Short mmCIF file of C-alpha atoms in Angstrom, two decimals:
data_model
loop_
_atom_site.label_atom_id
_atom_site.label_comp_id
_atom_site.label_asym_id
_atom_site.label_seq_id
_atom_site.Cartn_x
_atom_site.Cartn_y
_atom_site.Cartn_z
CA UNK D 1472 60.69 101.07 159.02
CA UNK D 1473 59.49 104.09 157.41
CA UNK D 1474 62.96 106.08 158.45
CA UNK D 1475 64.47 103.10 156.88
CA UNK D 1476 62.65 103.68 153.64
CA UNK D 1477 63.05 107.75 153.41
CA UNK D 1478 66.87 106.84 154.25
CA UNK D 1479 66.78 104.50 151.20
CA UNK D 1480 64.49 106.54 148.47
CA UNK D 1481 66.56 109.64 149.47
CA UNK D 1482 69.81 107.25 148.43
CA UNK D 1483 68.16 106.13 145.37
CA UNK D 1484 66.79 109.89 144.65
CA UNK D 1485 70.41 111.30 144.20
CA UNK D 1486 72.04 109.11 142.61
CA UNK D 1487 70.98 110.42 139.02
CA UNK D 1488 72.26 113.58 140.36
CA UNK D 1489 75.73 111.75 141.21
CA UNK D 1490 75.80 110.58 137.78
CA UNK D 1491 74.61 113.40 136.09
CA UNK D 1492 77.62 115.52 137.90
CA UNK D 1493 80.08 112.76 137.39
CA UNK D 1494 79.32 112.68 133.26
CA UNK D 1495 79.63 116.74 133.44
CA UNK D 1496 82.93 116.40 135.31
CA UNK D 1497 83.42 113.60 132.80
CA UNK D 1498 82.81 115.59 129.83
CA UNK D 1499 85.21 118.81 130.75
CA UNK D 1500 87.82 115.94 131.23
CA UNK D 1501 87.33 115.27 127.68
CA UNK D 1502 87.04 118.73 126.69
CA UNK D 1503 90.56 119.47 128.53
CA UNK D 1504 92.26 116.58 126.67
CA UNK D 1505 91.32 117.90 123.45
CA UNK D 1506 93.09 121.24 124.27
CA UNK D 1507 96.09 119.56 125.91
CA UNK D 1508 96.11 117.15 123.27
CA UNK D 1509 95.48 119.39 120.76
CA UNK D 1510 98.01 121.99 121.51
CA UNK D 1511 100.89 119.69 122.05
CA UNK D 1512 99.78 117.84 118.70
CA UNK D 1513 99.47 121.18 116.88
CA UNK D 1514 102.18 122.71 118.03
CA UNK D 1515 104.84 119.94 117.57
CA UNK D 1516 103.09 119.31 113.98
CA UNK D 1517 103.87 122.81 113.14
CA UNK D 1518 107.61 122.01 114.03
CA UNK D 1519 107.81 118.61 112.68
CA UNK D 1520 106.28 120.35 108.78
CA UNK D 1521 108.46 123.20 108.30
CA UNK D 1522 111.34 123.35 111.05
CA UNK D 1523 114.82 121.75 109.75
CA UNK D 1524 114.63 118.23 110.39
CA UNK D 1525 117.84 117.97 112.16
CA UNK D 1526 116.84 120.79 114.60
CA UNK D 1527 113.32 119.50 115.13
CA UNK D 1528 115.13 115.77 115.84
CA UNK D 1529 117.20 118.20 118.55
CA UNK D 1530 113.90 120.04 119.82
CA UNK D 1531 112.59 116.23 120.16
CA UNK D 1532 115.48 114.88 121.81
CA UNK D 1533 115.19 118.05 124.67
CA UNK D 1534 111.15 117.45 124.88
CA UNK D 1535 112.19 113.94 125.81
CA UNK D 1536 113.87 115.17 128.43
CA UNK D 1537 110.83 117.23 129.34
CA UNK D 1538 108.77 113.97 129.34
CA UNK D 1539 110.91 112.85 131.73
CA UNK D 1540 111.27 115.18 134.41
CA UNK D 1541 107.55 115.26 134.20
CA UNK D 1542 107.08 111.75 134.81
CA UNK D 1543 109.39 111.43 137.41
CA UNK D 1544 107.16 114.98 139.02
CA UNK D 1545 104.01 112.78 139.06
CA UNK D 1546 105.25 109.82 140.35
CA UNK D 1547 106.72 111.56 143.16
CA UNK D 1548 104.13 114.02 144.19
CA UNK D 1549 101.20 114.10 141.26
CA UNK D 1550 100.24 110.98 141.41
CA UNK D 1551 100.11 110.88 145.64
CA UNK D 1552 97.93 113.45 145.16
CA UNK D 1553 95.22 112.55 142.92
CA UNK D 1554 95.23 108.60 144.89
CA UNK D 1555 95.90 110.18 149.02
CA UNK D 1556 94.36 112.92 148.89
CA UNK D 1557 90.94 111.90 146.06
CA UNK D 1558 89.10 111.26 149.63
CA UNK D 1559 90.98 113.26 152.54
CA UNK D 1560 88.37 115.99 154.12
CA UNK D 1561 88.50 119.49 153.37
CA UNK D 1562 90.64 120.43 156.26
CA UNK D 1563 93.12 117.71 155.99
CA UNK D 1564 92.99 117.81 151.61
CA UNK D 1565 94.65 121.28 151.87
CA UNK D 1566 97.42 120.10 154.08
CA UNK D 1567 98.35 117.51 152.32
CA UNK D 1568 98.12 119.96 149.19
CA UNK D 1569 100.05 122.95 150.56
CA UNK D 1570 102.71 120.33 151.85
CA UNK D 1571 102.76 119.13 147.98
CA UNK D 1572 102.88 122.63 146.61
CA UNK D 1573 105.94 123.45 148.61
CA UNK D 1574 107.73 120.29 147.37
CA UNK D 1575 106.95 120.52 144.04
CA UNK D 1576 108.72 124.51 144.14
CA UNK D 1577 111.70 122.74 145.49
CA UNK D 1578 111.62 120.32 142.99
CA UNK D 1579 111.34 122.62 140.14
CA UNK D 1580 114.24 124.97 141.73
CA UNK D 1581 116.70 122.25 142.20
CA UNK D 1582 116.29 120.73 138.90
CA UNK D 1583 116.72 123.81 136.78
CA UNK D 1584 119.43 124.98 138.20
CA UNK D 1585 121.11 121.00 137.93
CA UNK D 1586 120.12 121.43 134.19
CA UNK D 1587 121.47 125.66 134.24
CA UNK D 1588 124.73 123.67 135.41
CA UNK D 1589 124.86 120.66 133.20
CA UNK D 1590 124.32 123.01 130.13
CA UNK D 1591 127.15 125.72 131.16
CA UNK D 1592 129.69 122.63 131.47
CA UNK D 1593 128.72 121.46 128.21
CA UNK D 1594 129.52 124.63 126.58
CA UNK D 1595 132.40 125.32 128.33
CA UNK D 1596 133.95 121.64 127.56
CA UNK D 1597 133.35 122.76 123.80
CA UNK D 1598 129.68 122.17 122.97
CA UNK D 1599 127.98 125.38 123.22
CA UNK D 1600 125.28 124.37 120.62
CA UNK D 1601 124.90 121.85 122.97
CA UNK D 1602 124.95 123.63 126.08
CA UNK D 1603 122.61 126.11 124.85
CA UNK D 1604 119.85 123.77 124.52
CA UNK D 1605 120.55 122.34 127.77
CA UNK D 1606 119.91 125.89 129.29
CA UNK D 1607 116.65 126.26 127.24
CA UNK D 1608 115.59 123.20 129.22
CA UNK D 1609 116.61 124.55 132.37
CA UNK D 1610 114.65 127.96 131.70
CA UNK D 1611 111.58 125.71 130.32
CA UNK D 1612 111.32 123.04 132.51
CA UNK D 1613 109.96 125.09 135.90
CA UNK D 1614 106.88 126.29 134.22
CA UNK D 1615 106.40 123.38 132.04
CA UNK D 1616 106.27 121.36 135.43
CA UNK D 1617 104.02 123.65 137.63
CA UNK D 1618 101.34 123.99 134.80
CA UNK D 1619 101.22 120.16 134.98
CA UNK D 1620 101.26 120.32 138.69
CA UNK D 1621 98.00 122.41 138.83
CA UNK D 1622 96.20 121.01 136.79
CA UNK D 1623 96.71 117.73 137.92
CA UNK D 1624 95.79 118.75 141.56
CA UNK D 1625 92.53 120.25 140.08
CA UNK D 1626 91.53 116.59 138.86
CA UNK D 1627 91.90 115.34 142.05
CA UNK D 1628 88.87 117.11 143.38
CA UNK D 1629 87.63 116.51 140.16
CA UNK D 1630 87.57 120.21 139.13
CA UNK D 1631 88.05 119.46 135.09
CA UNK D 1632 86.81 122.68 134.10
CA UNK D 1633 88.55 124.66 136.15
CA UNK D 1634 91.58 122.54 134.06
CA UNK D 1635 90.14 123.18 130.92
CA UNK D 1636 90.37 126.73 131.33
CA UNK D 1637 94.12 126.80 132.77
CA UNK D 1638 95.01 124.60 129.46
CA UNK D 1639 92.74 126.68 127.27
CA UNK D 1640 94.92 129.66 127.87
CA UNK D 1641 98.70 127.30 128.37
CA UNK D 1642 97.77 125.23 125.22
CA UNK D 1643 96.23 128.59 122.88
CA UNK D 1644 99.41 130.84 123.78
CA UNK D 1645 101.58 127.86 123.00
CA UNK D 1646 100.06 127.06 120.01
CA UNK D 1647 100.02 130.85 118.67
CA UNK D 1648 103.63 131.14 119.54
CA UNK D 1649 105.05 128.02 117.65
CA UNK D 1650 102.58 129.88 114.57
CA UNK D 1651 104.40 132.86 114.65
CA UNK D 1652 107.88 131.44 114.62
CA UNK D 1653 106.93 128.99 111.93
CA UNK D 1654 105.81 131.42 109.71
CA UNK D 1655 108.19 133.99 110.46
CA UNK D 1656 111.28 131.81 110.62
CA UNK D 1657 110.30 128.80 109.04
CA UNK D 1658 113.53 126.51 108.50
CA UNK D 1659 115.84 129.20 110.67
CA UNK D 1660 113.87 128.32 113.93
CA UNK D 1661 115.79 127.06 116.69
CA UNK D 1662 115.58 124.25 118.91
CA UNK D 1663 115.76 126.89 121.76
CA UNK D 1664 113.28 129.05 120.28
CA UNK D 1665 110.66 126.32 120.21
CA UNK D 1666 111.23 125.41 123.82
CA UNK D 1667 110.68 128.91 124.85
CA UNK D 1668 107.28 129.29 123.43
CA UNK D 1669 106.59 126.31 125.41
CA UNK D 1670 107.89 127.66 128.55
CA UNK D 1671 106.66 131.00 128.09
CA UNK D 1672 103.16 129.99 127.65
CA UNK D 1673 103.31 127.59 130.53
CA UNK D 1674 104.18 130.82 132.80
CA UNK D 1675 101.06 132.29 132.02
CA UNK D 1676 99.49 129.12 132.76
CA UNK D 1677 100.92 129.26 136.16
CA UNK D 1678 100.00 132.42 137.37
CA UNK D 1679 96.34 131.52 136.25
CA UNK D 1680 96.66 128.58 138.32
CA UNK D 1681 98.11 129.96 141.12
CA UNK D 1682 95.29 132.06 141.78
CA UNK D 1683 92.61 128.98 140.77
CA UNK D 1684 94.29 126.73 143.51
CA UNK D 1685 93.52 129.14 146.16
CA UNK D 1686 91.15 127.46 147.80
CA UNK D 1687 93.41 124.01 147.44
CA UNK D 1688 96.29 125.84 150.07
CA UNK D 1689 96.35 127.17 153.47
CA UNK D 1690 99.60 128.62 154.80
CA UNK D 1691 98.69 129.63 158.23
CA UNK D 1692 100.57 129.43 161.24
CA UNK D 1693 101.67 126.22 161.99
CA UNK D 1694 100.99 124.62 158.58
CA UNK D 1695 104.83 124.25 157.94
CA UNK D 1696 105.36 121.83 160.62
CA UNK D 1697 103.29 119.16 158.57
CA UNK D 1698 105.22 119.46 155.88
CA UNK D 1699 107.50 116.51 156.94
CA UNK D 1700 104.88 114.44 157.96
CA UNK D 1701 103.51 114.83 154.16
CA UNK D 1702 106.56 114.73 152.51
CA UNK D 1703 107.12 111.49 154.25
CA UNK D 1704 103.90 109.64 153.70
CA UNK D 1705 103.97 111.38 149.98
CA UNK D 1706 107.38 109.71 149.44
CA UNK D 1707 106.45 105.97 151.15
CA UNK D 1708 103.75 105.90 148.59
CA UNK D 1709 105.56 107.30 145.88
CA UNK D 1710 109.29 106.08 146.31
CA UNK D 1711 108.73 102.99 144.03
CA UNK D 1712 106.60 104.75 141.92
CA UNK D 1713 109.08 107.04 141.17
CA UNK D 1714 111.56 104.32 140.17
CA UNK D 1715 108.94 102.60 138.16
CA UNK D 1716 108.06 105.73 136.05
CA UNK D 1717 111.90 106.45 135.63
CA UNK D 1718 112.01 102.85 134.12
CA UNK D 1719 108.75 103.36 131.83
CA UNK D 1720 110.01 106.49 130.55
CA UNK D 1721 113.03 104.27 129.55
CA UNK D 1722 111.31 101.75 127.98
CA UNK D 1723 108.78 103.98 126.15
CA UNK D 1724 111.13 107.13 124.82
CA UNK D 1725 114.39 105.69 125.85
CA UNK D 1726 114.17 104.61 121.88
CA UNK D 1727 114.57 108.71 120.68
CA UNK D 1728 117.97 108.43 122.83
CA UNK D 1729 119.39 105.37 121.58
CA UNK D 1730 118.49 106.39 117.59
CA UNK D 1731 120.10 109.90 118.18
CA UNK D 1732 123.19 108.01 119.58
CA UNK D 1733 123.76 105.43 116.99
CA UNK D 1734 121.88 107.38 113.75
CA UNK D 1735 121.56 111.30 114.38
CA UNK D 1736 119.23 113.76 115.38
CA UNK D 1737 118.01 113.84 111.39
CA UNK D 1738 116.82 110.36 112.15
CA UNK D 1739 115.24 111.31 115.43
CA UNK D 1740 113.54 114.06 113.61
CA UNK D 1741 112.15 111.52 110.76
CA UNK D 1742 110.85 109.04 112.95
CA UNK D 1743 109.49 111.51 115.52
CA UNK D 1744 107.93 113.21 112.97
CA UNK D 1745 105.86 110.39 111.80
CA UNK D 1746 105.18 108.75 115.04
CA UNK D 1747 103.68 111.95 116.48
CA UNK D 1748 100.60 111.23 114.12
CA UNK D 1749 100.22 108.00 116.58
CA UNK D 1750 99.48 111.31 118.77
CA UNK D 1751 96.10 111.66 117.38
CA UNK D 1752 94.89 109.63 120.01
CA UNK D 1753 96.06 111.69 122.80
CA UNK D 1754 92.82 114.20 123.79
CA UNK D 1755 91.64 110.03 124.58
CA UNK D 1756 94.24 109.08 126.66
CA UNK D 1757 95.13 111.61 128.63
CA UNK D 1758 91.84 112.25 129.50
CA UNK D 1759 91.67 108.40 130.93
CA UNK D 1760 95.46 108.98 132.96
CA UNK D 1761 94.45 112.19 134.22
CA UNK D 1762 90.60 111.27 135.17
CA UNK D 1763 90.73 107.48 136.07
CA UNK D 1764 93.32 106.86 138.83
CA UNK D 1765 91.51 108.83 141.36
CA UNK D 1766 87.71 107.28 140.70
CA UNK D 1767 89.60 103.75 140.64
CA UNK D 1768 90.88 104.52 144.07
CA UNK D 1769 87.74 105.97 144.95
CA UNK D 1770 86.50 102.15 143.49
CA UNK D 1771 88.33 100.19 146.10
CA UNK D 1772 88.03 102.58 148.62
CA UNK D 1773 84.06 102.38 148.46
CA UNK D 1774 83.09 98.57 147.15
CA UNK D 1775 86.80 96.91 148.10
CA UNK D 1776 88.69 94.37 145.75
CA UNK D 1777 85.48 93.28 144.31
CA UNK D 1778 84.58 96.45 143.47
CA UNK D 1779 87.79 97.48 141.75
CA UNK D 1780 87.86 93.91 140.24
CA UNK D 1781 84.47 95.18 138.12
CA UNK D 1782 86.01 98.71 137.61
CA UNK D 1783 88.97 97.68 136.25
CA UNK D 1784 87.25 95.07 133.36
CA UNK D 1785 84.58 97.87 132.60
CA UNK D 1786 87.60 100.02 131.99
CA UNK D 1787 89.35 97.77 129.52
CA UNK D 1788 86.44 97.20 127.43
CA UNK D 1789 85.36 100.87 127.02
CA UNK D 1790 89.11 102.08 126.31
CA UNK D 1791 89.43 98.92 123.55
CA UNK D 1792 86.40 100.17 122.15
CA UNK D 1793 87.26 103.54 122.05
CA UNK D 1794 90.44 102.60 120.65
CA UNK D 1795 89.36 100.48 117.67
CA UNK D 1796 88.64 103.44 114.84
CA UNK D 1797 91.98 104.88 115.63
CA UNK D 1798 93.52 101.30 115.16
CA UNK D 1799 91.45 101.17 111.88
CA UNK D 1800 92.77 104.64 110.21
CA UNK D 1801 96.27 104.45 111.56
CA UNK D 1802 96.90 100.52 111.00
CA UNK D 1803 95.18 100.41 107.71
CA UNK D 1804 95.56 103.90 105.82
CA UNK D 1805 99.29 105.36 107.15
CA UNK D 1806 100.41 106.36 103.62
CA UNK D 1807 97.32 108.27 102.83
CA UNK D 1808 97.81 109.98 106.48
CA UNK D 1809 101.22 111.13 106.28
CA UNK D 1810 100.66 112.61 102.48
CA UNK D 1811 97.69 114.37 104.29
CA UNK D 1812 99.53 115.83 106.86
CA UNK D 1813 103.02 116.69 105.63
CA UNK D 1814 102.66 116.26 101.57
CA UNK D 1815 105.27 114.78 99.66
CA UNK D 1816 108.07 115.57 102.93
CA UNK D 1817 107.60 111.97 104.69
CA UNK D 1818 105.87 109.93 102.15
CA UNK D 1819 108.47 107.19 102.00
CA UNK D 1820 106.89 103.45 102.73
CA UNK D 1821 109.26 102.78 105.25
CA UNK D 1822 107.71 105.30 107.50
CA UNK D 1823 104.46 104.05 106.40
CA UNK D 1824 105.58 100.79 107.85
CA UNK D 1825 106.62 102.56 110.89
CA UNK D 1826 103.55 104.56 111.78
CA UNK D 1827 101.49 101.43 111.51
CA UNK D 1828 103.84 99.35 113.50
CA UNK D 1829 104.07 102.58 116.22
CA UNK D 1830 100.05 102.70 116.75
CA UNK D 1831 99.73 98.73 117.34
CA UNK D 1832 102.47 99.67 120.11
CA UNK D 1833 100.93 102.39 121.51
CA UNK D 1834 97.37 100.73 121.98
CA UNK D 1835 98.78 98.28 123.84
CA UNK D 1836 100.13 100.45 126.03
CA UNK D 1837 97.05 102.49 126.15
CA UNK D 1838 95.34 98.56 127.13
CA UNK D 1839 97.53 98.07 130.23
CA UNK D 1840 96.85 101.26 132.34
CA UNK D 1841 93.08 99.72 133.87
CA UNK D 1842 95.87 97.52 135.22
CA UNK D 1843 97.87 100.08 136.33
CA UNK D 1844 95.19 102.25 138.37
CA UNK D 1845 94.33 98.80 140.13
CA UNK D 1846 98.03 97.92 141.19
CA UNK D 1847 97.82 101.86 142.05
CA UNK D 1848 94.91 100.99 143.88
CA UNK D 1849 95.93 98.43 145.95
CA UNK D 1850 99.07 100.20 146.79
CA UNK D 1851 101.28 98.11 144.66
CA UNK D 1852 103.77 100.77 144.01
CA UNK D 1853 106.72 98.01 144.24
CA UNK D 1854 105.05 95.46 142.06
CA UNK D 1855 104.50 97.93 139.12
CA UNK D 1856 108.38 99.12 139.63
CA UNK D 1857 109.26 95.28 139.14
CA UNK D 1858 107.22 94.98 136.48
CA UNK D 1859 108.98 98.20 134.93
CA UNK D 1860 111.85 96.74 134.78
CA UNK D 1861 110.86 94.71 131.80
CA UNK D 1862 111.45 97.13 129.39
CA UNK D 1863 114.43 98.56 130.09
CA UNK D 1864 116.12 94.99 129.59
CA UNK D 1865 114.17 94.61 126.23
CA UNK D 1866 115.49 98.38 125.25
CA UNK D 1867 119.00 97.57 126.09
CA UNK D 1868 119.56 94.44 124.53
CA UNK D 1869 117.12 93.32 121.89
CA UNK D 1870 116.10 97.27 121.39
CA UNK D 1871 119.66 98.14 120.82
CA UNK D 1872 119.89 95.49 118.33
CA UNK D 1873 116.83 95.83 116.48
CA UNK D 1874 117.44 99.87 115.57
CA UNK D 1875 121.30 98.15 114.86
CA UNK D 1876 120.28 96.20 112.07
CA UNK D 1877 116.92 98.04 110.96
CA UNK D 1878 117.72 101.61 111.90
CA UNK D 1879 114.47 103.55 112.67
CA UNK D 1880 112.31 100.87 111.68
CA UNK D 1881 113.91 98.46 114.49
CA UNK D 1882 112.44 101.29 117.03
CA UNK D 1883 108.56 99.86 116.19
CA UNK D 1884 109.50 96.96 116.28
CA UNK D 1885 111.22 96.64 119.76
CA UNK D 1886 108.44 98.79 121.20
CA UNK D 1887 106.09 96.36 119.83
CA UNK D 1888 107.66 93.35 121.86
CA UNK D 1889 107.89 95.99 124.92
CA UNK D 1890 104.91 97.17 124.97
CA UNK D 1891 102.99 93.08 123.98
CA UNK D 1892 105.55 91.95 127.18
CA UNK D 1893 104.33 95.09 129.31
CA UNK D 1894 100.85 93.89 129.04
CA UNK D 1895 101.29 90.57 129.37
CA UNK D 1896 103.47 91.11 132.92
CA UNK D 1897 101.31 93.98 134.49
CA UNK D 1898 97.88 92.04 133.89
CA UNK D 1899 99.41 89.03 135.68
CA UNK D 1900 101.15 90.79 138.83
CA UNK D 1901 97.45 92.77 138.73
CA UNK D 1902 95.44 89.23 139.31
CA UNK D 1903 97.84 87.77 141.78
CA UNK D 1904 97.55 91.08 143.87
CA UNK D 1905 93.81 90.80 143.10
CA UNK D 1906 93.31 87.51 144.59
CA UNK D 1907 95.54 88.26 147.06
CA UNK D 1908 93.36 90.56 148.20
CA UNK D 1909 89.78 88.89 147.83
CA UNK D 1910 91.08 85.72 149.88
CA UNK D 1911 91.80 88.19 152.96
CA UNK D 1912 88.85 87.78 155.31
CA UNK D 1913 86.64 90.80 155.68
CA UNK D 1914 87.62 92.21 159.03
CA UNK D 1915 91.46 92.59 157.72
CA UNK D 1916 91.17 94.76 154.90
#
């Protein structure tokens, strides 16, 4: 009886200092945001105020791309990480790493030199502005992907200020380097330029990494052989992931595409422009997709469906709330905010219209991920592909016709319905897994 009671005072004992680490942990996360956030926001601002339009609508078009290939990198091996590995011993943790770190060189190598390729038959088939571009992707996209990589893996163990300080010094050269060439080139920059300095300063980022993820990697003998065995289980969990976020990335930038097709880059680079404001709310939400997935796996893993079940609702009301004065400012003000961020360049009422209609969008979005983690969770990596599937349809038929008839302002508007029909489906398929799940008897989970 009295062991029983030391076991359970002890228990009670240290949980404030559990909680007291987790809001520490909880607070660099923040903190890391703000700099990722904040250097991305800054940095493309700079661009967006005094590049050419029609070359920052290019640079946009080519970060798309970036967007991309970094969404199809944590589907396939990010986000396996943070969910497999969150609770893997120390031993097994860095297998599963190194095996990760490996694939995500291979991935990097084989992509750029798919894009080197791509942008040297452009040019040669008579596009060299083009082509050149193409190539500054290439060159940009290795380091831009391995800075994400590492700091990513650093959340999983919940490391957030080791993060902060690999962005601090990413994010600060980044946003020094798009200074410099605004205020040296101004109008003259090019849309290769600008993806250098974000490639350049995501090298340094790398090599500060490399040596902070030392502890995350063993490569002794024998190590190699469990590569397949990761690569395999990475890629089991991750295969319809990786479809899925190939099919969001559709549905959510897909839209920059489309415009640049039917309209021009100078359109892309007006309604980019205005839309990145909608950005604001970034150091927020990326601090909730890079912190959350892992504790709601760790959620389920430790109190089941039930306990997920009460993680997942807890979620949703803190992010609405923390959502609300952004809805306020952006939804009600957007003339006064684009006159106080660019002057007299973008202050036309139809972009007024289309910043408020592009943050309604985007906090729906921001509402479905507690969804998300729990389909994530429970392993439903095919579910949320099916569910992904939604908005490409939307995109390609009644997205296609809304930027037809409406131009830019159509692009709101569709990702409005999207986004509303997103929410709706992955909140559904989340419940029907959920109870799924809660009617399986105890010894069978």
């Amino acid at each position: 009886m009295s062991l029983h009671y030391s076991a359970d005072t002890a228990a009670r004992a240290g949980a404030p200092v559990r909680e007291r680490k987790g809001l520490i942990r909880a607070s660099w996360a923040l903190a890391d945001q703000c700099v990722v956030s904040g250097g991305n926001f800054l940095t493309i601002f700079i661009y967006a105020r005094y590049l050419d339009i029609t070359y920052f609508g290019v640079f946009m078009l080519a970060h798309t791309g970036l967007l991309l290939v970094t969404s199809m990198q944590n589907a396939l091996i990010v986000q396996p990480h943070n969910v497999l590995a969150a609770g893997l011993a120390p031993a097994e943790y860095r297998r599963v790493t190194t095996g990760l770190a490996v694939l995500q060189v291979l991935f990097c190598v084989g992509l750029c030199l798919f894009l080197a390729v791509a942008g040297w038959g452009i040019s040669v088939s008579g596009g060299p502005a083009a082509g050149s571009v193409v190539v500054a992707l290439a060159v940009t996209a290795a380091p831009w992907m391995g800075q994400e990589f590492i700091r990513r893996v650093l959340y999983t163990r919940a490391e957030t200020r080791s993060a902060t300080i690999n962005d601090a010094v990413t994010y600060g050269l980044q946003l020094t380097g798009a200074t410099w060439l605004a205020v040296a080139w101004g109008i003259h920059v090019t849309p290769e330029a600008a993806l250098y300095v974000l490639g350049g300063s995501s090298a340094v980022g790398v090599l500060v990494g490399t040596w902070q993820l030392r502890h995350h990697l063993h490569f002794g003998h024998g190590v190699s052989a469990s590569y397949a065995h990761t690569w395999s289980e990475v890629w089991d969990f991750g295969k319809w992931l990786t479809a899925q976020n190939g099919t969001v990335w559709l549905g959510s930038h897909g839209h920059a595409w489309i415009v640049g097709a039917l309209l021009g880059a100078e359109q892309v680079g007006l309604y980019r422009a205005v839309t990145h404001l909608v950005n604001v709310m970034n150091p927020l939400r990326q601090a909730a997709y890079a912190y959350l997935p892992s504790r709601g796996s760790v959620a389920y893993q430790s109190d089941g469906a039930a306990g997920l079940e009460r993680w997942v609702k807890k979620t949703w009301w803190m992010l609405l709330t923390a959502l609300f004065p952004f809805c306020v400012v952006l939804i009600g003000f957007p003339m006064p905010v684009i006159e106080a961020a660019y002057g007299e360049r973008y202050a036309i009422p139809m972009l007024a219209a289309i910043l408020a209609l592009a943050t309604a969008g985007q906090c729906l979005t921001f509402l479905k991920f507690p969804y998300d983690i729990g389909l994530l969770a429970l392993r439903a990596t095919k579910v949320i592909f099916q569910v992904h599937l939604i908005p490409v349809a939307l995109l390609f038929t009644t997205g296609v016709a809304f930027i037809h008839y409406w131009g830019i302002v159509g692009v709101p508007l569709s990702a409005l319905l999207i986004n509303l029909s997103l929410l709706a489906a992955t909140a559904v398929a989340y419940r029907r897994m959920l109870r799924r799940q809660l009617a399986r008897p105890a010894d069978a989970t």
